[in-house]
CSV table of C-alpha atoms in Angstrom, one decimal:
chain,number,residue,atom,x,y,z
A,13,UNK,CA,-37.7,40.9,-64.8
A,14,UNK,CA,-34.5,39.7,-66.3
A,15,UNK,CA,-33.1,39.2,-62.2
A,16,UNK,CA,-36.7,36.5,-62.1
A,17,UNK,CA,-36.5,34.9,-65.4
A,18,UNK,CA,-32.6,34.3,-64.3
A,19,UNK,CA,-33.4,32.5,-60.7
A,20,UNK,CA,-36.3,30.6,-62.6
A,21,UNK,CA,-33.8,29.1,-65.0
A,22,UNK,CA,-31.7,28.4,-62.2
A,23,UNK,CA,-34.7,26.8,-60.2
A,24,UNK,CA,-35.1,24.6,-63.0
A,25,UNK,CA,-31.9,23.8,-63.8
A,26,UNK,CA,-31.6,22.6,-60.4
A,27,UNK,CA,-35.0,20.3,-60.3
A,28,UNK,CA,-33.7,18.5,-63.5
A,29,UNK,CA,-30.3,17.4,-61.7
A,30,UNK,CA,-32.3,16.9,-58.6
A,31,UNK,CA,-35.6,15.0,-59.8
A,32,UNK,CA,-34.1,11.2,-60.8
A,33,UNK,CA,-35.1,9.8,-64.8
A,34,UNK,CA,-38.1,8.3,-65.6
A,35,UNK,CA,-38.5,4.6,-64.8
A,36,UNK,CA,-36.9,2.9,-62.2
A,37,UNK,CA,-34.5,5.8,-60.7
A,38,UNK,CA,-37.5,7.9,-60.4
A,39,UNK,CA,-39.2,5.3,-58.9
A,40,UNK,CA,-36.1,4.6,-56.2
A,41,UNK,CA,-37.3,8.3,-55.6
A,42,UNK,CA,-40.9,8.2,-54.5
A,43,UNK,CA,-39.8,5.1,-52.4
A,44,UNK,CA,-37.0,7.3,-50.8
A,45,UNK,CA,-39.5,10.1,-50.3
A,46,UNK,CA,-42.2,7.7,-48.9
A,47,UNK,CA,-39.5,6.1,-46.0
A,48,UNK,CA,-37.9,9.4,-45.1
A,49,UNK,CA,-41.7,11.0,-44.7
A,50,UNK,CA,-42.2,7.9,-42.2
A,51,UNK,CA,-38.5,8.3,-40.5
A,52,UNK,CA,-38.9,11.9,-40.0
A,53,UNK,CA,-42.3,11.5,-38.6
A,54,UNK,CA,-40.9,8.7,-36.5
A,55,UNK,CA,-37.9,10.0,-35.6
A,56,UNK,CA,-39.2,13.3,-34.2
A,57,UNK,CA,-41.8,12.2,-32.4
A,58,UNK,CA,-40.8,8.6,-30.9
A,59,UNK,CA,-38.5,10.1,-27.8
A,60,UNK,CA,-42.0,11.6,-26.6
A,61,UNK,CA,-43.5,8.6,-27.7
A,62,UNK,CA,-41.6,5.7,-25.8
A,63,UNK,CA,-41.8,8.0,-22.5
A,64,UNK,CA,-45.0,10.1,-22.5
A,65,UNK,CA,-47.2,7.7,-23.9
A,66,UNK,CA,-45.6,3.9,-23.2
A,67,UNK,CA,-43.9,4.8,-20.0
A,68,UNK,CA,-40.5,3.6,-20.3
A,69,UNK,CA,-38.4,5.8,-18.0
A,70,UNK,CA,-35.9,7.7,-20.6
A,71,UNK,CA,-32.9,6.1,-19.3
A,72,UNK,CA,-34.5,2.9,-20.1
A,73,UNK,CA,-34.8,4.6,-23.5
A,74,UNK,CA,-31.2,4.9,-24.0
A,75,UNK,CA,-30.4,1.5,-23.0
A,76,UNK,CA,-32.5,-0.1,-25.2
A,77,UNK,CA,-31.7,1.9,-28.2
A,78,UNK,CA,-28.3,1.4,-27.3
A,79,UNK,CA,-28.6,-2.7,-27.2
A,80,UNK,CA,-30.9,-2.0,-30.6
A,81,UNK,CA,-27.9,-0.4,-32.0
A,82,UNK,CA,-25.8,-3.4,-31.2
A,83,UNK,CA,-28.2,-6.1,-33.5
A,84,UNK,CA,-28.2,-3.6,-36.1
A,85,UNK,CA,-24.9,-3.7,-36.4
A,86,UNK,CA,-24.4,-7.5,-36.5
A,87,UNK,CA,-27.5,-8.5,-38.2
A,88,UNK,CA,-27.2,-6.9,-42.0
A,89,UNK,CA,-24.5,-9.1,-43.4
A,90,UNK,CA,-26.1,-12.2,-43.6
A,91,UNK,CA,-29.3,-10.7,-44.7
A,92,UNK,CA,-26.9,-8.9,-47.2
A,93,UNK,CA,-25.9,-12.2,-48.1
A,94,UNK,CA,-29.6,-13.2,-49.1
A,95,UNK,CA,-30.1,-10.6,-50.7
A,96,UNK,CA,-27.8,-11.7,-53.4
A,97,UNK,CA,-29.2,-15.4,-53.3
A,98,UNK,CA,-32.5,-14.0,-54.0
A,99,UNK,CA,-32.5,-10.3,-55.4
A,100,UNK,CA,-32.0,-7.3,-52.8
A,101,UNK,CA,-35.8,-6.2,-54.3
A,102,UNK,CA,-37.4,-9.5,-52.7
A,103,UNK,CA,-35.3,-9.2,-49.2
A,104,UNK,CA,-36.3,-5.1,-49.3
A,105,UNK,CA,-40.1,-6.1,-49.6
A,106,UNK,CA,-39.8,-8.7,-46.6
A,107,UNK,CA,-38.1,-6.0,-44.7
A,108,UNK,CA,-40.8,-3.5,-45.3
A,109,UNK,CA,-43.4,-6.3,-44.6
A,110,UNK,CA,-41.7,-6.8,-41.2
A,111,UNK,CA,-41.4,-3.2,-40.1
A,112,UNK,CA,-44.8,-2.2,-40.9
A,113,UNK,CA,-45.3,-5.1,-38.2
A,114,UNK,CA,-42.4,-3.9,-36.0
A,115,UNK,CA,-44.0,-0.1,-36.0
A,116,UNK,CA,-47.9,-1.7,-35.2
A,117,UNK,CA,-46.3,-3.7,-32.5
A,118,UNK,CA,-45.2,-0.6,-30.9
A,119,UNK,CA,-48.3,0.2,-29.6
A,120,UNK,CA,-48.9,-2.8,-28.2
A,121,UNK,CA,-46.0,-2.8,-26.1
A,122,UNK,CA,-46.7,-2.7,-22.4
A,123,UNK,CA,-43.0,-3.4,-20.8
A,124,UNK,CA,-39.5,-2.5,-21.2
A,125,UNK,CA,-39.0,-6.6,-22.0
A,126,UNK,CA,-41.6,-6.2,-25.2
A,127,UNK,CA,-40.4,-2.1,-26.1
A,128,UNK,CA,-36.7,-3.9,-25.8
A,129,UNK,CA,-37.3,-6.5,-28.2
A,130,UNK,CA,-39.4,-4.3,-30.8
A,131,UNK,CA,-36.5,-1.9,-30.8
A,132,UNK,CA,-33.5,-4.5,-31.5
A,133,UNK,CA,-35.6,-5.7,-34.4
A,134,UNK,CA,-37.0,-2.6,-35.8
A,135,UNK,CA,-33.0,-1.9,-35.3
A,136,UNK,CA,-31.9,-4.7,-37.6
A,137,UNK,CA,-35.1,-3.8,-40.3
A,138,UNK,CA,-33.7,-0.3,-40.6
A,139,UNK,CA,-29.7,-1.0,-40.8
A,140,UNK,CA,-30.0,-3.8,-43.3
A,141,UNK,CA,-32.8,-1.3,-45.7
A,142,UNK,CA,-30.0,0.7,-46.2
A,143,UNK,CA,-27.4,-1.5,-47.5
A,144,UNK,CA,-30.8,-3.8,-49.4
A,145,UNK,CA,-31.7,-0.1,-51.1
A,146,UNK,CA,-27.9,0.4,-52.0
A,147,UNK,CA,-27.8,-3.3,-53.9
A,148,UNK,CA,-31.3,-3.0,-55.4
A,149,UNK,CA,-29.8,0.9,-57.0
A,150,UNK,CA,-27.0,-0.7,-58.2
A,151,UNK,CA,-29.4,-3.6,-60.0
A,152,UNK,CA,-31.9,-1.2,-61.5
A,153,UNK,CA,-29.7,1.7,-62.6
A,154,UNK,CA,-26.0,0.0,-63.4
A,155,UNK,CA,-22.6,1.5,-62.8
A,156,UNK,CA,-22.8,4.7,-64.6
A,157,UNK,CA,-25.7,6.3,-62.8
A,158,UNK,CA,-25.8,4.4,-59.4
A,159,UNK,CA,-23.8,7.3,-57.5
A,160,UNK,CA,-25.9,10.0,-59.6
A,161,UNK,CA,-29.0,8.1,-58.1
A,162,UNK,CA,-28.2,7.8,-54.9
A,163,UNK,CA,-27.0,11.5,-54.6
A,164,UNK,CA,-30.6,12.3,-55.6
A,165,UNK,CA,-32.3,10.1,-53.5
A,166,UNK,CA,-29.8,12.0,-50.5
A,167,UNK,CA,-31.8,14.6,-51.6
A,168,UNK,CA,-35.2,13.4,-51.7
A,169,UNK,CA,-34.5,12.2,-48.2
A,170,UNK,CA,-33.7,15.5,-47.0
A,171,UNK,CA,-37.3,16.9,-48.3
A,172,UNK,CA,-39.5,14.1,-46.8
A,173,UNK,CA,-37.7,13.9,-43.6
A,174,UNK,CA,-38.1,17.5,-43.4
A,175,UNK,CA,-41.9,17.2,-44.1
A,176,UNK,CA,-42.3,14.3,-42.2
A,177,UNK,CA,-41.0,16.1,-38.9
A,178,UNK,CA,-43.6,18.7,-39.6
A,179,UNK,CA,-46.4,16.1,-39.2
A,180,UNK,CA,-44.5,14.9,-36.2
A,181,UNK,CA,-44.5,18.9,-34.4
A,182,UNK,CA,-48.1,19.2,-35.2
A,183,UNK,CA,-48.8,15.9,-33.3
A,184,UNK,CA,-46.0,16.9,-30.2
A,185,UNK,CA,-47.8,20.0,-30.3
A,186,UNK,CA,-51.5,18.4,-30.0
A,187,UNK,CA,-49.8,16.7,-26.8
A,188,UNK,CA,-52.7,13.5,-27.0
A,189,UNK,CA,-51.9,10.2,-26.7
A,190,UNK,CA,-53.7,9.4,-29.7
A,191,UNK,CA,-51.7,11.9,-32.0
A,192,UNK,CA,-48.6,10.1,-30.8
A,193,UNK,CA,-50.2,6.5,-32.0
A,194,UNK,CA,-51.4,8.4,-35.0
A,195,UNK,CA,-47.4,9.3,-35.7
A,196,UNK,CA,-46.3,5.4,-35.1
A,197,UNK,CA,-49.4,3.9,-37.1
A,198,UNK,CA,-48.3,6.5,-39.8
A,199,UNK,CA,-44.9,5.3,-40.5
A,200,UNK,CA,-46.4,1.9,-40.4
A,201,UNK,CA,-48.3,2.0,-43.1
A,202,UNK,CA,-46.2,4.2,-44.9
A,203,UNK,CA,-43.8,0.7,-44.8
A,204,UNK,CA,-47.1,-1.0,-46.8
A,205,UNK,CA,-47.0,1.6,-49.4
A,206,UNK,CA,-43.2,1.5,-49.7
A,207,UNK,CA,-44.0,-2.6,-50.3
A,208,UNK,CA,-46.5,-1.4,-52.7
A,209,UNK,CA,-43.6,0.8,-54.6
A,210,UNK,CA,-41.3,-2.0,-55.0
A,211,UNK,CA,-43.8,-4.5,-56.4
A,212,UNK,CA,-44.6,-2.2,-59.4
A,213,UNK,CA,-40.9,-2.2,-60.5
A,214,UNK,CA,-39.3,-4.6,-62.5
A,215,UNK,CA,-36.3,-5.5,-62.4
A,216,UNK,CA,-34.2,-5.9,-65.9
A,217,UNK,CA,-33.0,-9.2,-67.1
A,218,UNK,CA,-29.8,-10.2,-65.7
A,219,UNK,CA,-30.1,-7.9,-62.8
A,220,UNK,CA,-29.4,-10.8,-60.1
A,221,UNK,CA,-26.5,-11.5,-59.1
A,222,UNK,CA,-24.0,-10.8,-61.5
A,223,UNK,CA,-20.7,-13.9,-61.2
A,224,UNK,CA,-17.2,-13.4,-62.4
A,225,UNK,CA,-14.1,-15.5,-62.0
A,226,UNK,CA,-13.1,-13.0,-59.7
A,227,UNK,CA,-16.1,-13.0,-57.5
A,228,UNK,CA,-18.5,-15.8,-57.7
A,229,UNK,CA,-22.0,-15.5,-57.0
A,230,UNK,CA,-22.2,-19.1,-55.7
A,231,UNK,CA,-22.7,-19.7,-51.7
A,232,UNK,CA,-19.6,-21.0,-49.8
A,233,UNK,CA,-19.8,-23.3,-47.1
A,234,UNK,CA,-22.4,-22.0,-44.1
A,235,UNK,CA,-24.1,-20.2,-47.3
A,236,UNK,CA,-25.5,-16.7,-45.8
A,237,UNK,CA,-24.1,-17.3,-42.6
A,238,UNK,CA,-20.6,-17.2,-43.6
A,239,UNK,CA,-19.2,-13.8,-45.0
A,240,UNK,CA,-16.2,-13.8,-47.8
A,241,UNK,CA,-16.8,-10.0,-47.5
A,242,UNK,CA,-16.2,-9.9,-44.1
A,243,UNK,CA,-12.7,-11.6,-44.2
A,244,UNK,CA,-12.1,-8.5,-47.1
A,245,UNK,CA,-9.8,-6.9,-44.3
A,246,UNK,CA,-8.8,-4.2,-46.5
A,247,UNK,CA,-12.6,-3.5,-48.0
A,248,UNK,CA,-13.6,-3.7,-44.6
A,249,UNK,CA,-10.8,-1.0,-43.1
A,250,UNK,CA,-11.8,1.2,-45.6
A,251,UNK,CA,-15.5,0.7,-44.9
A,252,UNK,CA,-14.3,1.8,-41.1
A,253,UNK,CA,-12.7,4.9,-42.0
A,254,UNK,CA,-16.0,6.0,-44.2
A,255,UNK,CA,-18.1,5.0,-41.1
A,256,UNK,CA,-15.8,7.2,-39.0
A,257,UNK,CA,-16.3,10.4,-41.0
A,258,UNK,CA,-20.3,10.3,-40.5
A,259,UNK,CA,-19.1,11.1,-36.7
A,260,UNK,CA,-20.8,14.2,-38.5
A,261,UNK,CA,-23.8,12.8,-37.9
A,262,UNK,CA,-24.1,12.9,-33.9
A,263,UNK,CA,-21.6,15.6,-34.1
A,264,UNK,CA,-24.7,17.9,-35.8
A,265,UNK,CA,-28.0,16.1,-33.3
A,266,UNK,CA,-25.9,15.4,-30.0
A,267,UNK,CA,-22.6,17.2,-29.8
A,268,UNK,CA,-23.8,20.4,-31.2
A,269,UNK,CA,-26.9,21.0,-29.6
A,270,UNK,CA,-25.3,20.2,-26.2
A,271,UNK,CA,-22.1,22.6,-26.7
A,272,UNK,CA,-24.5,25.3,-27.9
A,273,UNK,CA,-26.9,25.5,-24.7
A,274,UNK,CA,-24.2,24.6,-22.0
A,275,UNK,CA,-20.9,26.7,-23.2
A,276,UNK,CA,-21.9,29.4,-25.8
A,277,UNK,CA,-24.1,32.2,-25.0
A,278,UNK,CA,-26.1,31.5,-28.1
A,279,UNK,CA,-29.7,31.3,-28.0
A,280,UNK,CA,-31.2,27.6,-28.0
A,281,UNK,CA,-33.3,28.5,-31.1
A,282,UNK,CA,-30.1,27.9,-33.1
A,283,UNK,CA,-30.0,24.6,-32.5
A,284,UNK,CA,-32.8,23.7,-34.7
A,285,UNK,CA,-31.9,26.5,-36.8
A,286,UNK,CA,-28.2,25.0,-38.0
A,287,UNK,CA,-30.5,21.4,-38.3
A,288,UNK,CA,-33.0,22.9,-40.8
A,289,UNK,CA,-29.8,25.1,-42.9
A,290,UNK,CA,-27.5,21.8,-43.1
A,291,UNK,CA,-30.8,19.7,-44.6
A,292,UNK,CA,-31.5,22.5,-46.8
A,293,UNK,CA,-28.2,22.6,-48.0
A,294,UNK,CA,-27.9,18.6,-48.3
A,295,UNK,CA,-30.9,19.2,-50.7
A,296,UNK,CA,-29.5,21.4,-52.9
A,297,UNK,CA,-26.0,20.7,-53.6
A,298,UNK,CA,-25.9,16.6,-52.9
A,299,UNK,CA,-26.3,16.0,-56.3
A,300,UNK,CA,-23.7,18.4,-57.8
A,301,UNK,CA,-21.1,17.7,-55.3
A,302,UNK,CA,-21.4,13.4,-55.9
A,303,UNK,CA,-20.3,14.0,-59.6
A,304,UNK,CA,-16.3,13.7,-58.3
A,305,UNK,CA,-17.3,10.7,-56.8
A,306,UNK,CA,-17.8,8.3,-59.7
A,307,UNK,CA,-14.8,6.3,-59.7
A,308,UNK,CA,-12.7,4.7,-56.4
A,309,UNK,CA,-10.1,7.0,-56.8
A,310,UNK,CA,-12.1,10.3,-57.1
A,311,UNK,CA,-14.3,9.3,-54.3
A,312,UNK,CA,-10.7,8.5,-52.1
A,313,UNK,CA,-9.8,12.3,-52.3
A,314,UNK,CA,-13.5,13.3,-51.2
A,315,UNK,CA,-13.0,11.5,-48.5
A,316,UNK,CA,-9.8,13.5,-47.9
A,317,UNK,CA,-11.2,16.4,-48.5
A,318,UNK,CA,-14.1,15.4,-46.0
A,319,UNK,CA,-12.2,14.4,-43.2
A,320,UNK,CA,-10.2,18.0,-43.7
A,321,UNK,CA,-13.2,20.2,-43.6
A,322,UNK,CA,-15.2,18.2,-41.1
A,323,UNK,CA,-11.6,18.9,-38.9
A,324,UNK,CA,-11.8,22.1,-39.8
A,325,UNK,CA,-15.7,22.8,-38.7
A,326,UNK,CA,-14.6,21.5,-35.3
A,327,UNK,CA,-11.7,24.1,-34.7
A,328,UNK,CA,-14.5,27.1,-35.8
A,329,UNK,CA,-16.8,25.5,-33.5
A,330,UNK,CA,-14.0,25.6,-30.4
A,331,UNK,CA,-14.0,29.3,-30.5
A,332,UNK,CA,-17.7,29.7,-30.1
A,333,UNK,CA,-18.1,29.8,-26.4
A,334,UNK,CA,-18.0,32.5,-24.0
A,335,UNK,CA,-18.1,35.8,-26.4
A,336,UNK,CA,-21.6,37.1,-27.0
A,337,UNK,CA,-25.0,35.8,-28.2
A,338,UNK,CA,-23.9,37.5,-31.9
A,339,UNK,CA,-19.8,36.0,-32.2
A,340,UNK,CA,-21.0,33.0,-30.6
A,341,UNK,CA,-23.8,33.0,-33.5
A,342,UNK,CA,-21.3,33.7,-36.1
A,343,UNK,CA,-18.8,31.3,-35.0
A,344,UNK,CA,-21.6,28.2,-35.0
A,345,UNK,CA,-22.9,29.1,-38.2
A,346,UNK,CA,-19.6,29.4,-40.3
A,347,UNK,CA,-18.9,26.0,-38.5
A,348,UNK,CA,-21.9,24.4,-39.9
A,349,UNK,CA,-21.5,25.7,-43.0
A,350,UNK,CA,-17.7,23.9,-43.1
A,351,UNK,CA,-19.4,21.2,-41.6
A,352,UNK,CA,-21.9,20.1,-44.2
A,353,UNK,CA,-19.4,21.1,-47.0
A,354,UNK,CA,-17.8,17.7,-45.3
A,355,UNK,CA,-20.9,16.2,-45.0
A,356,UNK,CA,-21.4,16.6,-49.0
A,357,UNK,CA,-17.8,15.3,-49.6
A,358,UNK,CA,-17.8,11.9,-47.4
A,359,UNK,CA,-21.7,10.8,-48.4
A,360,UNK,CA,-20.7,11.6,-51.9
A,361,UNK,CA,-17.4,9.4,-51.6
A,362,UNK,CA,-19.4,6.5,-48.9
A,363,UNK,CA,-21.4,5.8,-52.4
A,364,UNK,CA,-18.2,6.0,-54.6
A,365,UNK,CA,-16.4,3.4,-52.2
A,366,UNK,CA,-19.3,1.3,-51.8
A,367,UNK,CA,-20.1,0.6,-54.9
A,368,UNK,CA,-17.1,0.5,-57.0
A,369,UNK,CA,-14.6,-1.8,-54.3
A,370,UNK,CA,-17.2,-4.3,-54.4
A,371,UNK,CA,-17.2,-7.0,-56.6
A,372,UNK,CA,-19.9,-7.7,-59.0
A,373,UNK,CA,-22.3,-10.3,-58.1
A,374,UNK,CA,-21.8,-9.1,-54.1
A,375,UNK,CA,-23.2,-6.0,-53.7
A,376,UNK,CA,-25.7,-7.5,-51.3
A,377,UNK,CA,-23.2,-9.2,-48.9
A,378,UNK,CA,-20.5,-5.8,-49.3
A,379,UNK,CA,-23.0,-3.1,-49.0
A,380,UNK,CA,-23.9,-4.7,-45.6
A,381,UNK,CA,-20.1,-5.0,-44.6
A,382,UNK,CA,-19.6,-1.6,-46.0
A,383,UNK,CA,-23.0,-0.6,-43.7
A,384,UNK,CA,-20.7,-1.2,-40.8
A,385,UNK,CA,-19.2,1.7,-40.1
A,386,UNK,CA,-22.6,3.5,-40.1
A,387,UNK,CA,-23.0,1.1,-37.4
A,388,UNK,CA,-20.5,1.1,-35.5
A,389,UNK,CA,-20.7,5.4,-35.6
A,390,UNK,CA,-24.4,5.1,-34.8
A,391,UNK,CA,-23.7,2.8,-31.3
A,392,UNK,CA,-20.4,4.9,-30.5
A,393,UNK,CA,-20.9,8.4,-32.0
A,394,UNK,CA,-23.6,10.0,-29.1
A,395,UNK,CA,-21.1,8.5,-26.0
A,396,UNK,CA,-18.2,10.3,-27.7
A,397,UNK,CA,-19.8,13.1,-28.7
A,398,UNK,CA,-20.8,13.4,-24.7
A,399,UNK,CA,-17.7,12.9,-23.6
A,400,UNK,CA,-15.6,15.3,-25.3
A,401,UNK,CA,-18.0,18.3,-26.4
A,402,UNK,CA,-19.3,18.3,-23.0
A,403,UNK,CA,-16.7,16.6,-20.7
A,404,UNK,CA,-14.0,18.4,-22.2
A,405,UNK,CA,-15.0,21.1,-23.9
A,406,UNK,CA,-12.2,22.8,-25.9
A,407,UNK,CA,-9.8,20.1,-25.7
A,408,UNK,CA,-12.8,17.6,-26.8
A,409,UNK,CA,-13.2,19.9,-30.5
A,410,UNK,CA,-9.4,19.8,-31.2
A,411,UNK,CA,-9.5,15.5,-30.6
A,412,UNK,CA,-12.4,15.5,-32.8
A,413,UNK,CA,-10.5,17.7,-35.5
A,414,UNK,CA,-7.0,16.0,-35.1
A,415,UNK,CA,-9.2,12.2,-35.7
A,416,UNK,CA,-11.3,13.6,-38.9
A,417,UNK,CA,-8.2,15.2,-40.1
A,418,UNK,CA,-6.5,11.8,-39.8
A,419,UNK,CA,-8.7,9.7,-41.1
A,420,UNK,CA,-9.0,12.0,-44.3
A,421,UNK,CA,-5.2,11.7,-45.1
A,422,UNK,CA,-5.4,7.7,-44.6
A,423,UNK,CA,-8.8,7.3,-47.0
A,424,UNK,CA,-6.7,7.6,-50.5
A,425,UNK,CA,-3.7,5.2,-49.6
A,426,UNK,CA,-6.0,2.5,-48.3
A,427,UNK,CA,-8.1,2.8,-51.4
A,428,UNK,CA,-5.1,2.6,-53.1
A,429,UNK,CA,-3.6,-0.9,-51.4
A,430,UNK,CA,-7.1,-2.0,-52.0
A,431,UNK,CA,-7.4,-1.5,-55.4
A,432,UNK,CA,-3.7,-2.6,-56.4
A,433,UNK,CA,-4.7,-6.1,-53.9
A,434,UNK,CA,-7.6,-6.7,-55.9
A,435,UNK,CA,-5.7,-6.2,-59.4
A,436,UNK,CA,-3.1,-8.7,-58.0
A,437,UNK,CA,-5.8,-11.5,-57.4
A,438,UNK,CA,-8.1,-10.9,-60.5
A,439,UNK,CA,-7.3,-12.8,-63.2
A,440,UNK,CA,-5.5,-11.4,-66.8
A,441,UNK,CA,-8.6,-10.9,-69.8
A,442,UNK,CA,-8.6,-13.8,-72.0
């Protein structure tokens, strides 16, 4: 009795850090659980989507996603830009507007031209929500709680995607046509209701852009065209480096899967196994772990320590081929535990760095800069992964932990240059 009352208080204990404040955080919630219901439902189904049910030949897949991946990597910064001309909340309900249009127009598509098209801007709809939902947080909840928020919302994510790729099985598994329209038209109007979400808040006086001497709100010439952020080389190297580290990412959905069904003698069911454990895990401990994360500096050495333990998961995972369904097992599960321990670390520091080397009165325009890493990581990450999991196996796992390793050690001295630049150009206090 005293062993259930004890987990119970923990349970709790765990939904109050977990479950954002009343008001506006909570309400960043729902609208993160209601887009990563629609991503995961998406997400999961849409390979057997574009080639069962449109037709486009998966290579054809690839390509486009791959050109897709290229506009979403270019497009976010001037939208960023308008967003703090306007309000992120305004430029967040146009893009919700237009991907609920994007997601119909899928299944109208008839042609790899149209499917091509729909892609690159359902591509540019989903990069730039990202950096919009990271200026509107930072808006509604201020600079104490923003990295608090966001770790939550992490977490909410984790639980609709989850649930949302349930939805998507159950429709695979019907194998129709029109349960694979049902899945697209879902995540559709799920985009309507996440409009519907952002009209009931309201956003506090004075949460528009927010001008200093240092950083002024007003447009320069070429307006939200033109980038100030952008020429930020230092904001934007570090930006790089943070992008680099969610390598994680494909590492865990490309790199992984492939090593675990071509060198280890692992069964395949592990594959979606170490998925479902590393979302489970993001869920629970997202929110604890983001509390080093608060300041530049803190969030600096989580970066270090991420880059270190993502390294380290790599080396674990080189040793997992070739001895035995049960030490291969072993080997690919104490991996992925290092693995989302680094996982924890750099999303925790990605919010840190983001928010608090920005100026005030940019988020908009630096949240989009700082977006591309994630970008650039999201274009590159399944090639390299390819190429050296696969292509050259062992050797491939020591790169990959030699280049997390590095980048950890260079995250706290660029922060640092950073920080000491930006003291050096702000003017004294009156």
């Amino acid at each position: 009795m005293a062993e259930t009352r004890r987990y119970g208080a923990v349970l709790r204990a765990w939904f109050r850090e977990t479950l954002p404040a009343a008001g506006n955080a909570r309400r960043l919630g729902v609208l993160t659980l209601i887009q990563s219901l629609g991503l995961g439902v998406f997400l999961t189904s849409s390979a057997v989507f574009f080639t069962r049910t449109i037709g486009i030949p998966a290579q054809r897949v690839g390509l486009a996603l791959s050109v897709a991946g290229l506009c979403g990597l270019v497009c976010p910064v001037p939208i960023g830009r308008l967003a703090d001309r306007l309000g992120a909340g305004r430029v967040l309900t146009a893009n919700f507007l237009l991907a609920a249009v994007g997601f119909t127009a899928y299944c109208m598509v008839d042609g790899f031209a149209a499917f091509l098209a729909v892609a690159c801007a359902i591509a540019v709809l989903e990069t730039s929500a990202g950096a919009l939902q990271a200026s509107l947080t930072d808006a509604l909840v201020g600079e104490a709680e923003r990295v608090r928020v966001s770790a939550q919302m992490r977490s909410l994510f984790n639980l609709g995607f989850l649930g949302g790729a349930a939805l998507a099985g159950a429709a695979i598994a019907a194998g129709t046509s029109t349960a694979l329209y049902a899945t697209v038209l879902a995540n559709a109007a799920l985009q309507l209701v996440s409009v519907a979400v952002l009209l009931g808040m309201r956003l506090p006086a004075g949460a528009g852009p927010r001008a200093t001497a240092a950083a002024p709100a007003a447009e320069a010439p070429g307006g939200v065209l033109r980038s100030a952020a952008l020429r930020d080389v230092r904001y934007v190297v570090v930006a790089l480096v943070c992008g680099a580290l969610e390598l994680y990412h494909p590492l865990l959905t490309v790199g992984l899967p492939l090593w675990i069904v071509t060198a280890t003698d692992a069964p395949a069911l592990l594959v979606s196994g170490l998925l479902i454990l590393d979302t489970v895990l993001v869920l629970l401990f997202q929110v604890t772990v983001s509390k080093g994360a608060r300041t530049p500096a803190g969030a600096a050495r989580m970066l270090r320590w991420a880059g270190w333990a993502l390294g380290a998961s790599c080396l674990v995972f080189a040793v997992s081929g070739g001895h035995g369904a049960l030490l291969d097992s072993a080997a690919l599960l104490g991996g992925a535990l290092v693995l989302v321990l680094g996982e924890l670390y750099q999303a925790s520091a990605s919010w840190g760095l983001s928010f608090g080397l920005a100026p005030a009165g940019r988020q908009g325009e630096y949240q989009a800069v700082f977006s591309l890493g994630r970008g650039f990581q999201q274009f590159a990450g399944p090639w390299l992964m390819t190429s050296l999991v696969v292509g050259a196996a062992g050797t491939g796992w020591l790169v990959l932990a030699a280049l997390f390793a590095l980048l950890g050690l260079a995250a706290p001295p660029l922060v640092r240059g950073l920080e000491k630049a930006r003291a050096r150009t702000e003017p004294a206090p009156a």
